[in-house]
Every structure is written in structure tokens, then in C-alpha cells.
Tab-separated table of C-alpha atoms in Angstrom:
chain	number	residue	atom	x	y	z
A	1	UNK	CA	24.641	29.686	-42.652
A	2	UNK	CA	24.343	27.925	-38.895
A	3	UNK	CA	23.283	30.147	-36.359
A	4	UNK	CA	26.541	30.729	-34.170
A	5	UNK	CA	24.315	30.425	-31.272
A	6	UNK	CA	23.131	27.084	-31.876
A	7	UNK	CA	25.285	24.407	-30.637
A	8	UNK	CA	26.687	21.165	-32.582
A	9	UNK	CA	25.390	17.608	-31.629
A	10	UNK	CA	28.420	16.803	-29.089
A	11	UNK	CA	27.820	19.794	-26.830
A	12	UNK	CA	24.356	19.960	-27.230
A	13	UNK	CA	24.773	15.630	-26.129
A	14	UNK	CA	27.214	16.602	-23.364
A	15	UNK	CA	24.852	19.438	-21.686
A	16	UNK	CA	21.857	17.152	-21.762
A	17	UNK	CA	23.655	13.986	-20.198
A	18	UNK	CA	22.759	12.384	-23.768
A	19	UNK	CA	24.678	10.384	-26.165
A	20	UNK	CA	24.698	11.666	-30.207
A	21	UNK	CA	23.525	8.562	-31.076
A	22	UNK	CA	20.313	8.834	-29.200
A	23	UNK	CA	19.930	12.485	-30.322
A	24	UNK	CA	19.642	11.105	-33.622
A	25	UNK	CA	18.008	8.296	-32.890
A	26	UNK	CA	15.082	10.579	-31.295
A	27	UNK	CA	15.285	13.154	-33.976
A	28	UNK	CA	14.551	10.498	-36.511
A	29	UNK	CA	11.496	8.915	-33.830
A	30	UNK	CA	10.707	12.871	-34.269
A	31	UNK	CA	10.261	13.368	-30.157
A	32	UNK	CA	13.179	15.846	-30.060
A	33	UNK	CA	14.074	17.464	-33.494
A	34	UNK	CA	17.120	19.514	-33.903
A	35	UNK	CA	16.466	23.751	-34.258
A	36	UNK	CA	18.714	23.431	-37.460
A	37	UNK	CA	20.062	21.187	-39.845
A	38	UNK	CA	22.830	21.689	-42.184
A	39	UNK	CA	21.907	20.931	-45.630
A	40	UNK	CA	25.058	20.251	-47.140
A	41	UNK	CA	26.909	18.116	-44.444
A	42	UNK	CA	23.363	16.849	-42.625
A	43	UNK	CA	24.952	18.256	-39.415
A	44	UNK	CA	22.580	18.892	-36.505
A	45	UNK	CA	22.186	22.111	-34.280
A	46	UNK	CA	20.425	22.401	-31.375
A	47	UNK	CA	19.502	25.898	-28.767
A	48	UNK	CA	19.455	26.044	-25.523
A	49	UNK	CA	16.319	26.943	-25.279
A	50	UNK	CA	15.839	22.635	-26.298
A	51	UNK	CA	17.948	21.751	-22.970
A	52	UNK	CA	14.658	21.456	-20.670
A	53	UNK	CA	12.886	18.903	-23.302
A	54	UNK	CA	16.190	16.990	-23.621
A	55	UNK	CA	16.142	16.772	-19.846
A	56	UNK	CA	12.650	15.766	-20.064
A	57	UNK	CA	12.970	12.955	-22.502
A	58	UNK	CA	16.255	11.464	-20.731
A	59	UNK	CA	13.957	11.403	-17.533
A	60	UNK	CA	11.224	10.150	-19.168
A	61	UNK	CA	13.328	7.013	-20.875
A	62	UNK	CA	14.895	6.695	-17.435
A	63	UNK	CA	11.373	5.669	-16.122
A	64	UNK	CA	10.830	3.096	-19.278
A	65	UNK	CA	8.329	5.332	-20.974
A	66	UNK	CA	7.689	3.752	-24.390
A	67	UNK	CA	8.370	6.982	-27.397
A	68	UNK	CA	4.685	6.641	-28.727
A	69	UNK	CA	3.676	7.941	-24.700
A	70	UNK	CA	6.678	10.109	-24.504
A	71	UNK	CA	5.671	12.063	-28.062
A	72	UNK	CA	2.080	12.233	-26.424
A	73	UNK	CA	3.934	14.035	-23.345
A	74	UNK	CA	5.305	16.567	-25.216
A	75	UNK	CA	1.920	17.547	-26.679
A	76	UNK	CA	-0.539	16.952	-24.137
A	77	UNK	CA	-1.943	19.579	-21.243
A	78	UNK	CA	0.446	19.327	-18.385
A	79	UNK	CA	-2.051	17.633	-16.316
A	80	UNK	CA	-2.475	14.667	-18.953
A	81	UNK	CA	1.253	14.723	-18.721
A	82	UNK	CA	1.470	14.012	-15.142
A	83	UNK	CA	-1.171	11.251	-15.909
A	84	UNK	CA	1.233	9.351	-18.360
A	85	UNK	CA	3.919	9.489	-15.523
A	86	UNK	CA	1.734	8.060	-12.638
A	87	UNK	CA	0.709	5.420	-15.493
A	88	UNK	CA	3.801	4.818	-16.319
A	89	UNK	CA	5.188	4.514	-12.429
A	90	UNK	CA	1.978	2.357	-11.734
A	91	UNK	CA	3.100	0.014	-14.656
A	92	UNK	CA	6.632	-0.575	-13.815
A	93	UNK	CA	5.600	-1.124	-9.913
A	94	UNK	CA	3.215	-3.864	-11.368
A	95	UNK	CA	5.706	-5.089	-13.455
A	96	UNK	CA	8.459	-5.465	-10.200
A	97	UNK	CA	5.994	-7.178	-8.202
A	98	UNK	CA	5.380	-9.280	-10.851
A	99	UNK	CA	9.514	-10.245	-11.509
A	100	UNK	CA	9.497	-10.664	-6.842
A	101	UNK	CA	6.879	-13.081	-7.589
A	102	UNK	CA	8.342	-15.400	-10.240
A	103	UNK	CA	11.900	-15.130	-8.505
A	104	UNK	CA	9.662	-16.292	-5.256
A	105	UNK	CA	8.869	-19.221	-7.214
A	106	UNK	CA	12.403	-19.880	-8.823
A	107	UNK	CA	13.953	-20.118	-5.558
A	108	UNK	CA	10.968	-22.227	-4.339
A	109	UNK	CA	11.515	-24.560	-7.173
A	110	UNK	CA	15.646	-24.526	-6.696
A	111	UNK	CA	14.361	-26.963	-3.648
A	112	UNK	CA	14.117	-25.794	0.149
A	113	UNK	CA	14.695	-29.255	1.816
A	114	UNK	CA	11.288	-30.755	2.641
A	115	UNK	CA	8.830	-27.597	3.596
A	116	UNK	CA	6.846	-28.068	6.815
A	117	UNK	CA	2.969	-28.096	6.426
A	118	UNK	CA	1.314	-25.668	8.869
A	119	UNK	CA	-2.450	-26.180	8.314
A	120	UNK	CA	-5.199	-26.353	6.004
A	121	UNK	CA	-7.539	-23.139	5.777
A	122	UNK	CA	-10.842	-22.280	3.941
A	123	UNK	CA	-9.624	-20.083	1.033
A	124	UNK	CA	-11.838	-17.401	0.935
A	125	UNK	CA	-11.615	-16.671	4.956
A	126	UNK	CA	-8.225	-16.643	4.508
A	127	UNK	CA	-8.301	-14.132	1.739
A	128	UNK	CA	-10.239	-11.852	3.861
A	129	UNK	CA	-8.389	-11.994	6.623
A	130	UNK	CA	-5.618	-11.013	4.440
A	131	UNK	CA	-7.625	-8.186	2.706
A	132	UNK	CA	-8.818	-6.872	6.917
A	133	UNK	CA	-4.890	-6.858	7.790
A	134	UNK	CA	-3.541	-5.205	4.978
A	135	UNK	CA	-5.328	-2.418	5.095
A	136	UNK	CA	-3.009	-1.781	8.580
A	137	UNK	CA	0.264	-1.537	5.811
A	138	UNK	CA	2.366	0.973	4.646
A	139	UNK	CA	5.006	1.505	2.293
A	140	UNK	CA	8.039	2.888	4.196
A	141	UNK	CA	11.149	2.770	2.319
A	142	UNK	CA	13.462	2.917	5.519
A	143	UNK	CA	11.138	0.180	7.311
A	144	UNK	CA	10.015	-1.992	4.625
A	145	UNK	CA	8.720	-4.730	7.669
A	146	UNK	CA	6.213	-2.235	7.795
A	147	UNK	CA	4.572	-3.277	4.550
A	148	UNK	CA	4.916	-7.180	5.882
A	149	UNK	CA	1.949	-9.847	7.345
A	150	UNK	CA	3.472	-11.497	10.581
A	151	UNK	CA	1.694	-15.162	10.341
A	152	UNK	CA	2.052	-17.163	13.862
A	153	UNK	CA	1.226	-20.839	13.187
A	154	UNK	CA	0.294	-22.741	16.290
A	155	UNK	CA	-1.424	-26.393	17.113
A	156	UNK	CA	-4.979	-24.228	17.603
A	157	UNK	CA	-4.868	-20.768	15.928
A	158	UNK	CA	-3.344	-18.773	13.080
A	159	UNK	CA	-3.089	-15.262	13.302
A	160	UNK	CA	-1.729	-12.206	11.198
A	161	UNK	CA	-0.813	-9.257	12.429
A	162	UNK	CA	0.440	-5.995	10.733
A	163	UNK	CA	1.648	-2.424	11.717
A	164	UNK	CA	2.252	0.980	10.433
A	165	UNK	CA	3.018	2.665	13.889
A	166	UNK	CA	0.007	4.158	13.936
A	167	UNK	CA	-2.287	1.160	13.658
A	168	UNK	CA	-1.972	-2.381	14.436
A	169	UNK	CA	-4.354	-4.927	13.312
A	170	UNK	CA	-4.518	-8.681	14.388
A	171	UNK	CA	-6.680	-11.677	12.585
A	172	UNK	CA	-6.863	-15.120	14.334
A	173	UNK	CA	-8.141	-18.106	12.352
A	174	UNK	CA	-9.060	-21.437	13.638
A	175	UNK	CA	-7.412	-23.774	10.859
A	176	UNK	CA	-10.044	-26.858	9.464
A	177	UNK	CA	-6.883	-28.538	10.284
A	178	UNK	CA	-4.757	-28.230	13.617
A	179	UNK	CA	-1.330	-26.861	12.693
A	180	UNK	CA	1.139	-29.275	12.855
A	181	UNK	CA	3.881	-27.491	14.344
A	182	UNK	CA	4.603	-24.066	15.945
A	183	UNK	CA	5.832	-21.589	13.412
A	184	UNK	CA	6.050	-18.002	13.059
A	185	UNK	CA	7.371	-15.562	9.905
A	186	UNK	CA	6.602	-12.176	7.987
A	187	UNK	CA	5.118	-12.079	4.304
A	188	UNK	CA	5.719	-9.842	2.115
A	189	UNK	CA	2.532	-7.713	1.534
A	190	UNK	CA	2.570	-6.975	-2.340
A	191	UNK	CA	3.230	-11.158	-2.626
A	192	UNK	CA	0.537	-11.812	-0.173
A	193	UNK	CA	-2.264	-9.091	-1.466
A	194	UNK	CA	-1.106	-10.866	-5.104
A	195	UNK	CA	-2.387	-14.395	-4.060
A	196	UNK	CA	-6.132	-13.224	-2.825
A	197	UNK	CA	-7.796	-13.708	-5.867
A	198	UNK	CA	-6.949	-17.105	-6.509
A	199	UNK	CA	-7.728	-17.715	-2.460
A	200	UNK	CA	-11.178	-16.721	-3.147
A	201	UNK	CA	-11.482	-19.542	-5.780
A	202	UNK	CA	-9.999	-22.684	-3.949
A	203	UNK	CA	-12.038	-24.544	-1.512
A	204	UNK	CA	-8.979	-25.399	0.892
A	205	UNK	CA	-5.514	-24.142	0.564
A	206	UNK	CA	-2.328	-25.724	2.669
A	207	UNK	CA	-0.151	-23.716	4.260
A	208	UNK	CA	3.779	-24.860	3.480
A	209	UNK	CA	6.348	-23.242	5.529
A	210	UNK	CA	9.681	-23.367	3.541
A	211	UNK	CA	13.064	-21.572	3.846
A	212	UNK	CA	12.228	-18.459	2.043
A	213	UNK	CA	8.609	-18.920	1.377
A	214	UNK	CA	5.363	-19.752	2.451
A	215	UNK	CA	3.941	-21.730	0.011
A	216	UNK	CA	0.210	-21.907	-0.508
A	217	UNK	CA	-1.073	-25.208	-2.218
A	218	UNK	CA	-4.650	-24.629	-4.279
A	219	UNK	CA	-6.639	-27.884	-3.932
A	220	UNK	CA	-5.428	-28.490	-7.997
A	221	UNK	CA	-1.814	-28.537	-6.808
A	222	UNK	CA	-0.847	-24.981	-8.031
A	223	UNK	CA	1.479	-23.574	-5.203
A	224	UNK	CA	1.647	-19.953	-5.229
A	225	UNK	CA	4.817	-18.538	-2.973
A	226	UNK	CA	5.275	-15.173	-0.901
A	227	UNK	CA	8.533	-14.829	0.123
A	228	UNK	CA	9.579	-14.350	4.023
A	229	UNK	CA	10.999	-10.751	4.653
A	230	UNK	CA	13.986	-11.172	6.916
A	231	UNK	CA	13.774	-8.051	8.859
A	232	UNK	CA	12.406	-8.265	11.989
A	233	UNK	CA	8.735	-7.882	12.861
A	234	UNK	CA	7.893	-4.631	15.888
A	235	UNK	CA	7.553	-6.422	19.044
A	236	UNK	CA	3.407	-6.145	18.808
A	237	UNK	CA	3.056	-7.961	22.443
A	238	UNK	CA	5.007	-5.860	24.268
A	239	UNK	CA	3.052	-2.511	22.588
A	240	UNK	CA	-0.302	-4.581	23.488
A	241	UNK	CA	0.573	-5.808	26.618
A	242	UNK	CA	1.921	-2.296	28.385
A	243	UNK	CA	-1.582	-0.875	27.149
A	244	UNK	CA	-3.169	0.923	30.665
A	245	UNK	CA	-7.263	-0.595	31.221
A	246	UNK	CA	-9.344	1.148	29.313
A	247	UNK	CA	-11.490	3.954	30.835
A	248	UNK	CA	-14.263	4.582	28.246
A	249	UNK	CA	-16.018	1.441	25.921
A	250	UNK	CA	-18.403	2.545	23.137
A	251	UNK	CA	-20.527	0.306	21.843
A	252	UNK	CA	-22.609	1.779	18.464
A	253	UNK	CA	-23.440	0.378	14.820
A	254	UNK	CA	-21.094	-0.172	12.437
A	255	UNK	CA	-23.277	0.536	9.578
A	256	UNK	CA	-24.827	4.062	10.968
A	257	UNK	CA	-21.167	5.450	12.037
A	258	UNK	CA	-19.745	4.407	8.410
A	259	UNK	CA	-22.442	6.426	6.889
A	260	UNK	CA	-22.486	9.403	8.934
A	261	UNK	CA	-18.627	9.265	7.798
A	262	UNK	CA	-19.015	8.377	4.193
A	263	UNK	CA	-21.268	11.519	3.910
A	264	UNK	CA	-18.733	14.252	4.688
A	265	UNK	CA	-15.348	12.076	4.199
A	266	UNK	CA	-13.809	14.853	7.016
A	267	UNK	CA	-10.130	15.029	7.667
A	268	UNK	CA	-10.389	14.464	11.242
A	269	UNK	CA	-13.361	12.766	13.037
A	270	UNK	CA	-14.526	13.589	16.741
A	271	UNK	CA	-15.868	10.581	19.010
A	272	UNK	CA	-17.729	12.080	21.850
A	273	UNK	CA	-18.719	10.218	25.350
A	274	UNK	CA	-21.316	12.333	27.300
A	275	UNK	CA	-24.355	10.990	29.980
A	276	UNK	CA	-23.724	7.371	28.990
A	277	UNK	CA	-24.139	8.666	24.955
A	278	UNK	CA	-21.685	8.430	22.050
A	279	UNK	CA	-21.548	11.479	19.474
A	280	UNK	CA	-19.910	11.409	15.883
A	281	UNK	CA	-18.275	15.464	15.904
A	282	UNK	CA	-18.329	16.151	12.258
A	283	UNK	CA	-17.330	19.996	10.451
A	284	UNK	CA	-20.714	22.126	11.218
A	285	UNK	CA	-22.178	19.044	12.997
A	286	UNK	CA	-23.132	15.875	14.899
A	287	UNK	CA	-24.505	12.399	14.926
A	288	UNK	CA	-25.743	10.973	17.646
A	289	UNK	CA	-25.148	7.066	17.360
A	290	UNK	CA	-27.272	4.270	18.546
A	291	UNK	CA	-25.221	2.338	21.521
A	292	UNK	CA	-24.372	2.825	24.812
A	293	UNK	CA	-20.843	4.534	26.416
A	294	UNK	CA	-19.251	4.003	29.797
A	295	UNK	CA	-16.979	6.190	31.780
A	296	UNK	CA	-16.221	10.049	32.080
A	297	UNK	CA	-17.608	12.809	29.454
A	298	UNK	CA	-14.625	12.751	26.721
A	299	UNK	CA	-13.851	13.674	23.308
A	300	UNK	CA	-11.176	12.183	21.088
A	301	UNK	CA	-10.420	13.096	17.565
A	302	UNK	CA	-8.679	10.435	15.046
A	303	UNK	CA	-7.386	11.217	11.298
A	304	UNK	CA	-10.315	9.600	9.260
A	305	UNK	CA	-7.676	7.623	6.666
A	306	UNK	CA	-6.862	5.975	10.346
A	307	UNK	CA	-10.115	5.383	11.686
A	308	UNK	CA	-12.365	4.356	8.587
A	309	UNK	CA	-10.636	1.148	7.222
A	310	UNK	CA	-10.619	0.152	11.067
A	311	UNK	CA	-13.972	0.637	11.497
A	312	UNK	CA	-14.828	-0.682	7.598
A	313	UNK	CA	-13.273	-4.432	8.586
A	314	UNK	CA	-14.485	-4.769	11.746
A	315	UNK	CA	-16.169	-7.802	11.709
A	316	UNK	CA	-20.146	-8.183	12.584
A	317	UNK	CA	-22.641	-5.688	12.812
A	318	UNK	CA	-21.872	-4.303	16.060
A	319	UNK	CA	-18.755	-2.237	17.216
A	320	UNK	CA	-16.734	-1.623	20.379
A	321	UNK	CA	-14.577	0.870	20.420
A	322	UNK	CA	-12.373	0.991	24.355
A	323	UNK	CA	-10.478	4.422	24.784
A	324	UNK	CA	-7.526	5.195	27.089
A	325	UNK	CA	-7.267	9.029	26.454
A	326	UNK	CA	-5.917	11.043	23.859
A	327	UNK	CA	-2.082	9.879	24.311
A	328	UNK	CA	-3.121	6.290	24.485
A	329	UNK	CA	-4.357	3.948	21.436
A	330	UNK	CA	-7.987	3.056	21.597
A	331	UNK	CA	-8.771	-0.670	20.677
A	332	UNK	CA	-11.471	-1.828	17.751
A	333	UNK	CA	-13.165	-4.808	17.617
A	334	UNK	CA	-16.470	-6.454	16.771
A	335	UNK	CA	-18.746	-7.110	20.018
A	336	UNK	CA	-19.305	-10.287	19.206
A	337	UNK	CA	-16.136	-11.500	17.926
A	338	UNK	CA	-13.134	-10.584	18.745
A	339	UNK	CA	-10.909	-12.401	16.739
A	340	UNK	CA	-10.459	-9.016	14.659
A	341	UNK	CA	-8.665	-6.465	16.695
A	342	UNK	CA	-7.477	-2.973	15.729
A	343	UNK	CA	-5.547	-0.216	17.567
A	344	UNK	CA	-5.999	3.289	16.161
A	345	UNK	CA	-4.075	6.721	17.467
A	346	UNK	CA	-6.125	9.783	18.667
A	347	UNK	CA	-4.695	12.841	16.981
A	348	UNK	CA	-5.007	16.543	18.140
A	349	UNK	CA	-7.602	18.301	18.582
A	350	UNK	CA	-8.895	19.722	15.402
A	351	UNK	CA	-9.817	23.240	17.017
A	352	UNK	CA	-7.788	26.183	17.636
């Protein structure tokens, strides 16, 4: 006899926001058997208690997870189960990046009018100017922009520039050839970060501003296409122009401050001025840095996922580092060359 408790295929279908079909569908994939089975009619049963797996596997299909991973889910540790779901999110990401890019290019294709060349660049300086900027990104589904490459063409320069309100990072470039026009728009990131290993491997690469993409031509003729995001870009100049003098400049070595990091990877990082001196302030204790320091004994602490990839793609061998206080945004760049500029924020101070 059925257990009165159990419930038929229809209400067990209804309560789990599944259909029958797929209930039997997945009891014969065997991910979600039912607790009983008549034998005479082949009715199924299912108990509550089956409810939170139900819910589980509708999620799980939801997400695109394939039923050989989703049987694995059900009898794997529940960290190895969180594994499959960041796998499975990390696919389908790759996978939507992937779709962006080829609509990019069917667009591209569907004809722009005639796209306006901008300049011809070495391809593997280009690609690391892209790599140096996007670490300065973010993924902000209310500001998207923020995960965008503003590229300003002009007859001498190009330059990228990128945001994520608590850094901003700038790149200039002097093109092999002058640009021929003035031209300004914002990449998307993912499209942009997508393209740097085939920038590495060209020679040359021409820069082709269309309507909804910037085009990229390989010295074989393969084009490869970002696509222009149509939000607009944080008024950069304005935050870099209102910036008060500086009142401190550190000068140290890039190489012995990345270390002295590297070896306790701290939340938050002091930088200490004192007699002319600068000081690394790390938990239980300090490095004192070879360079020099100007202004006013001062200590300013910065969140170390804000201050290391600044630091890491500085350019040269050399740092300087010019403060403004702890409400103000201090400004990295290489000492020698400053066509690589960051801004990083100060954050509180670490002790009670």
C-alpha cells in the first residue's frame, strides 16, 4: 500500500516549482528518485523530506549544470559541491563573453560605414598597457562603465584610462604612427582583456574606430572587435585636476617594497615618512626602504588589494609615491617615466 504521507507526482511537481515530466525524466537520469513507486500502476510518490533536493536540482539546471555534475553534487562533500557551482558559474561567464564577442563581430561585419583609422601601435606594448590598466577595473553591476578602458586617440598620444572609485590608472602611448584624427571612446573590459593574447603575437596592430567597435587589425588581416560601452566614462580630469599639491613624495624600490609585501600579504599596509626616511608598517613589524622622503613625519595606511597591483605595474625600477594626507588620493608613478600614473585611497587607520 502507498504511504498516505507520501505525495503523488503533481503535488510533489507543484511544491517543487517542477514539471512531472522532468520528475520523471530525472528519476529515470537517477539524480532524484521517487521514495515509492507503485508496482501495479508505476505511479510515483515522493516525501517531503525530498523537497530541499528538488529545490536543489531545479537551481542547479537553472545555472546549466550538465546531470553527470549535478549527480556528482548530490554525492560529493559540501565543499566539492560548492566547487562544481563556482565551475559551473566560471563556465557560463566564459561562455557569455564569448557569445559579446562574436555578436561584436556580427555587427562589425553588418557594415559600420567606412571605420576611421586611429593609429598603428606595437602589439605587445599595447597589450601591456592594457594588462597595467585593467588591473584599475571592477565589476559593478549598477555601474558597469566601471569595468570599461576609456581610449583617447589624438595626432601625438594614446592613452587609457580606467576607474573603480577607488583607483584610477592612466597609460599614454606614443603611436609608431601619428593618429589620424582626434577620437575618444570606452571598451569594454572582458572584450579588451580577450584580445591580449593575440596582441602579444602581432608585430603592429591598427587601431579602427567604427560605430560600435574598435576594431583591431593583426598584421595578417584578422580584425578582432571590442565593442564601445555607451555609458558615460567618470569625468577623470576634473577628479585629477582639483587634486591639492602634494605635501610628501617618496621615492623607494619597487622591487624591495613588493617583497617586504609579498612576505606577509597584510590586509592593510602602513607607509611611514619620518627624518627624510620611508618605513613599510607591517603586523608585528617594519621595513625600512631604500629612498629618500620629503615633507612632515606622516603615516598613511592603504588596503593592500589597492596598493599592490599599483605598485606591481608601475613601470621601471624606481617608484614615486606623492601623498596629500589621509582624505586625499596619493599619486603612483615610475620616477623615470611617467607615462604610467596611478591614484590609490588611504584607508583608516588600522589601530584601535
Amino acid at each position: 500500500m502507498t504511504d498516505p504521507e507520501l505525495m503523488s507526482i503533481g503535488a510533489f511537481a507543484k511544491l517543487a516549482g517542477l514539471t512531472a515530466s522532468a520528475l520523471r525524466f530525472y528519476d529515470d537520469a537517477d539524480v532524484l528518485r521517487p521514495e515509492q513507486v507503485d508496482p501495479l500502476t508505476g505511479y510515483r510518490f515522493y516525501s517531503e523530506s525530498q523537497l530541499v533536493r528538488a529545490s536543489q536540482l531545479r537551481r542547479l539546471r537553472e545555472i546549466g549544470m550538465p546531470l553527470p555534475d549535478i549527480a556528482r553534487f548530490f554525492t560529493v562533500s559540501a565543499q566539492d559541491a560548492a566547487r562544481l557551482i563556482d565551475d559551473q558559474v566560471a563556465k557560463v561567464a566564459a561562455e557569455a563573453i564569448g557569445v559579446q564577442r562574436t555578436a561584436a563581430a556580427l555587427k562589425a561585419s553588418l557594415g559600420e560605414g567606412a571605420c576611421l583609422n586611429l593609429c598603428v601601435l606595437p602589439g605587445p606594448v599595447l597589450a601591456t598597457a592594457v594588462d597595467q590598466v585593467l588591473a584599475t577595473t571592477v565589476r559593478d553591476a549598477e555601474v558597469p562603465v566601471l569595468g570599461g578602458v576609456r581610449l583617447e586617440a589624438d595626432p601625438d598620444a594614446i592613452s587609457l584610462t580606467t576607474t573603480d572609485r577607488y583607483r584610477l590608472a592612466t597609460r599614454t602611448l606614443v603611436p609608431s604612427r601619428p593618429s589620424a584624427a582626434s577620437w575618444a571612446g570606452t571598451l569594454a573590459g572582458d572584450d579588451l582583456q580577450a584580445t591580449t593574447s593575440r596582441l602579444r603575437r602581432t608585430l603592429m596592430v591598427t587601431l579602427e574606430a567604427g560605430e560600435r567597435t574598435l576594431g583591431f587589425r593583426m598584421v595578417d588581416g584578422a580584425v578582432m572587435h571590442c565593442r564601445l560601452l555607451t555609458e558615460g566614462f567618470p569625468d577623470y580630469r576634473l577628479l585629477i585636476g582639483s587634486l591639492p599639491a602634494a605635501t610628501h613624495r617618496v621615492t623607494v624600490d619597487k622591487q624591495q617594497i613588493l617583497k617586504a609585501l609579498e612576505q606577509q600579504a597584510p590586509e592593510k599596509v602602513g607607509l611611514r615618512v619620518a627624518g627624510g626616511r620611508p618605513t613599510v608598517l607591517l603586523p608585528g613589524s617594519t621595513v625600512d626602504l631604500d629612498g629618500t622622503a620629503t615633507g612632515p613625519d606622516l603615516t598613511l595606511w592603504f588596503e593592500l588589494t589597492t596598493l599592490y597591483p599599483a605598485l606591481s605595474h608601475a613601470l621601471g625600477s624606481d617608484l614615486m609615491v606623492d601623498l596629500r594626507g589621509p582624505d586625499q588620493p596619493a599619486t603612483i608613478r615610475s620616477a623615470n617615466d611617467g607615462d604610467l600614473t596611478t591614484l590609490v585611497m588611504p584607508c583608516r587607520d588600522p589601530a584601535p
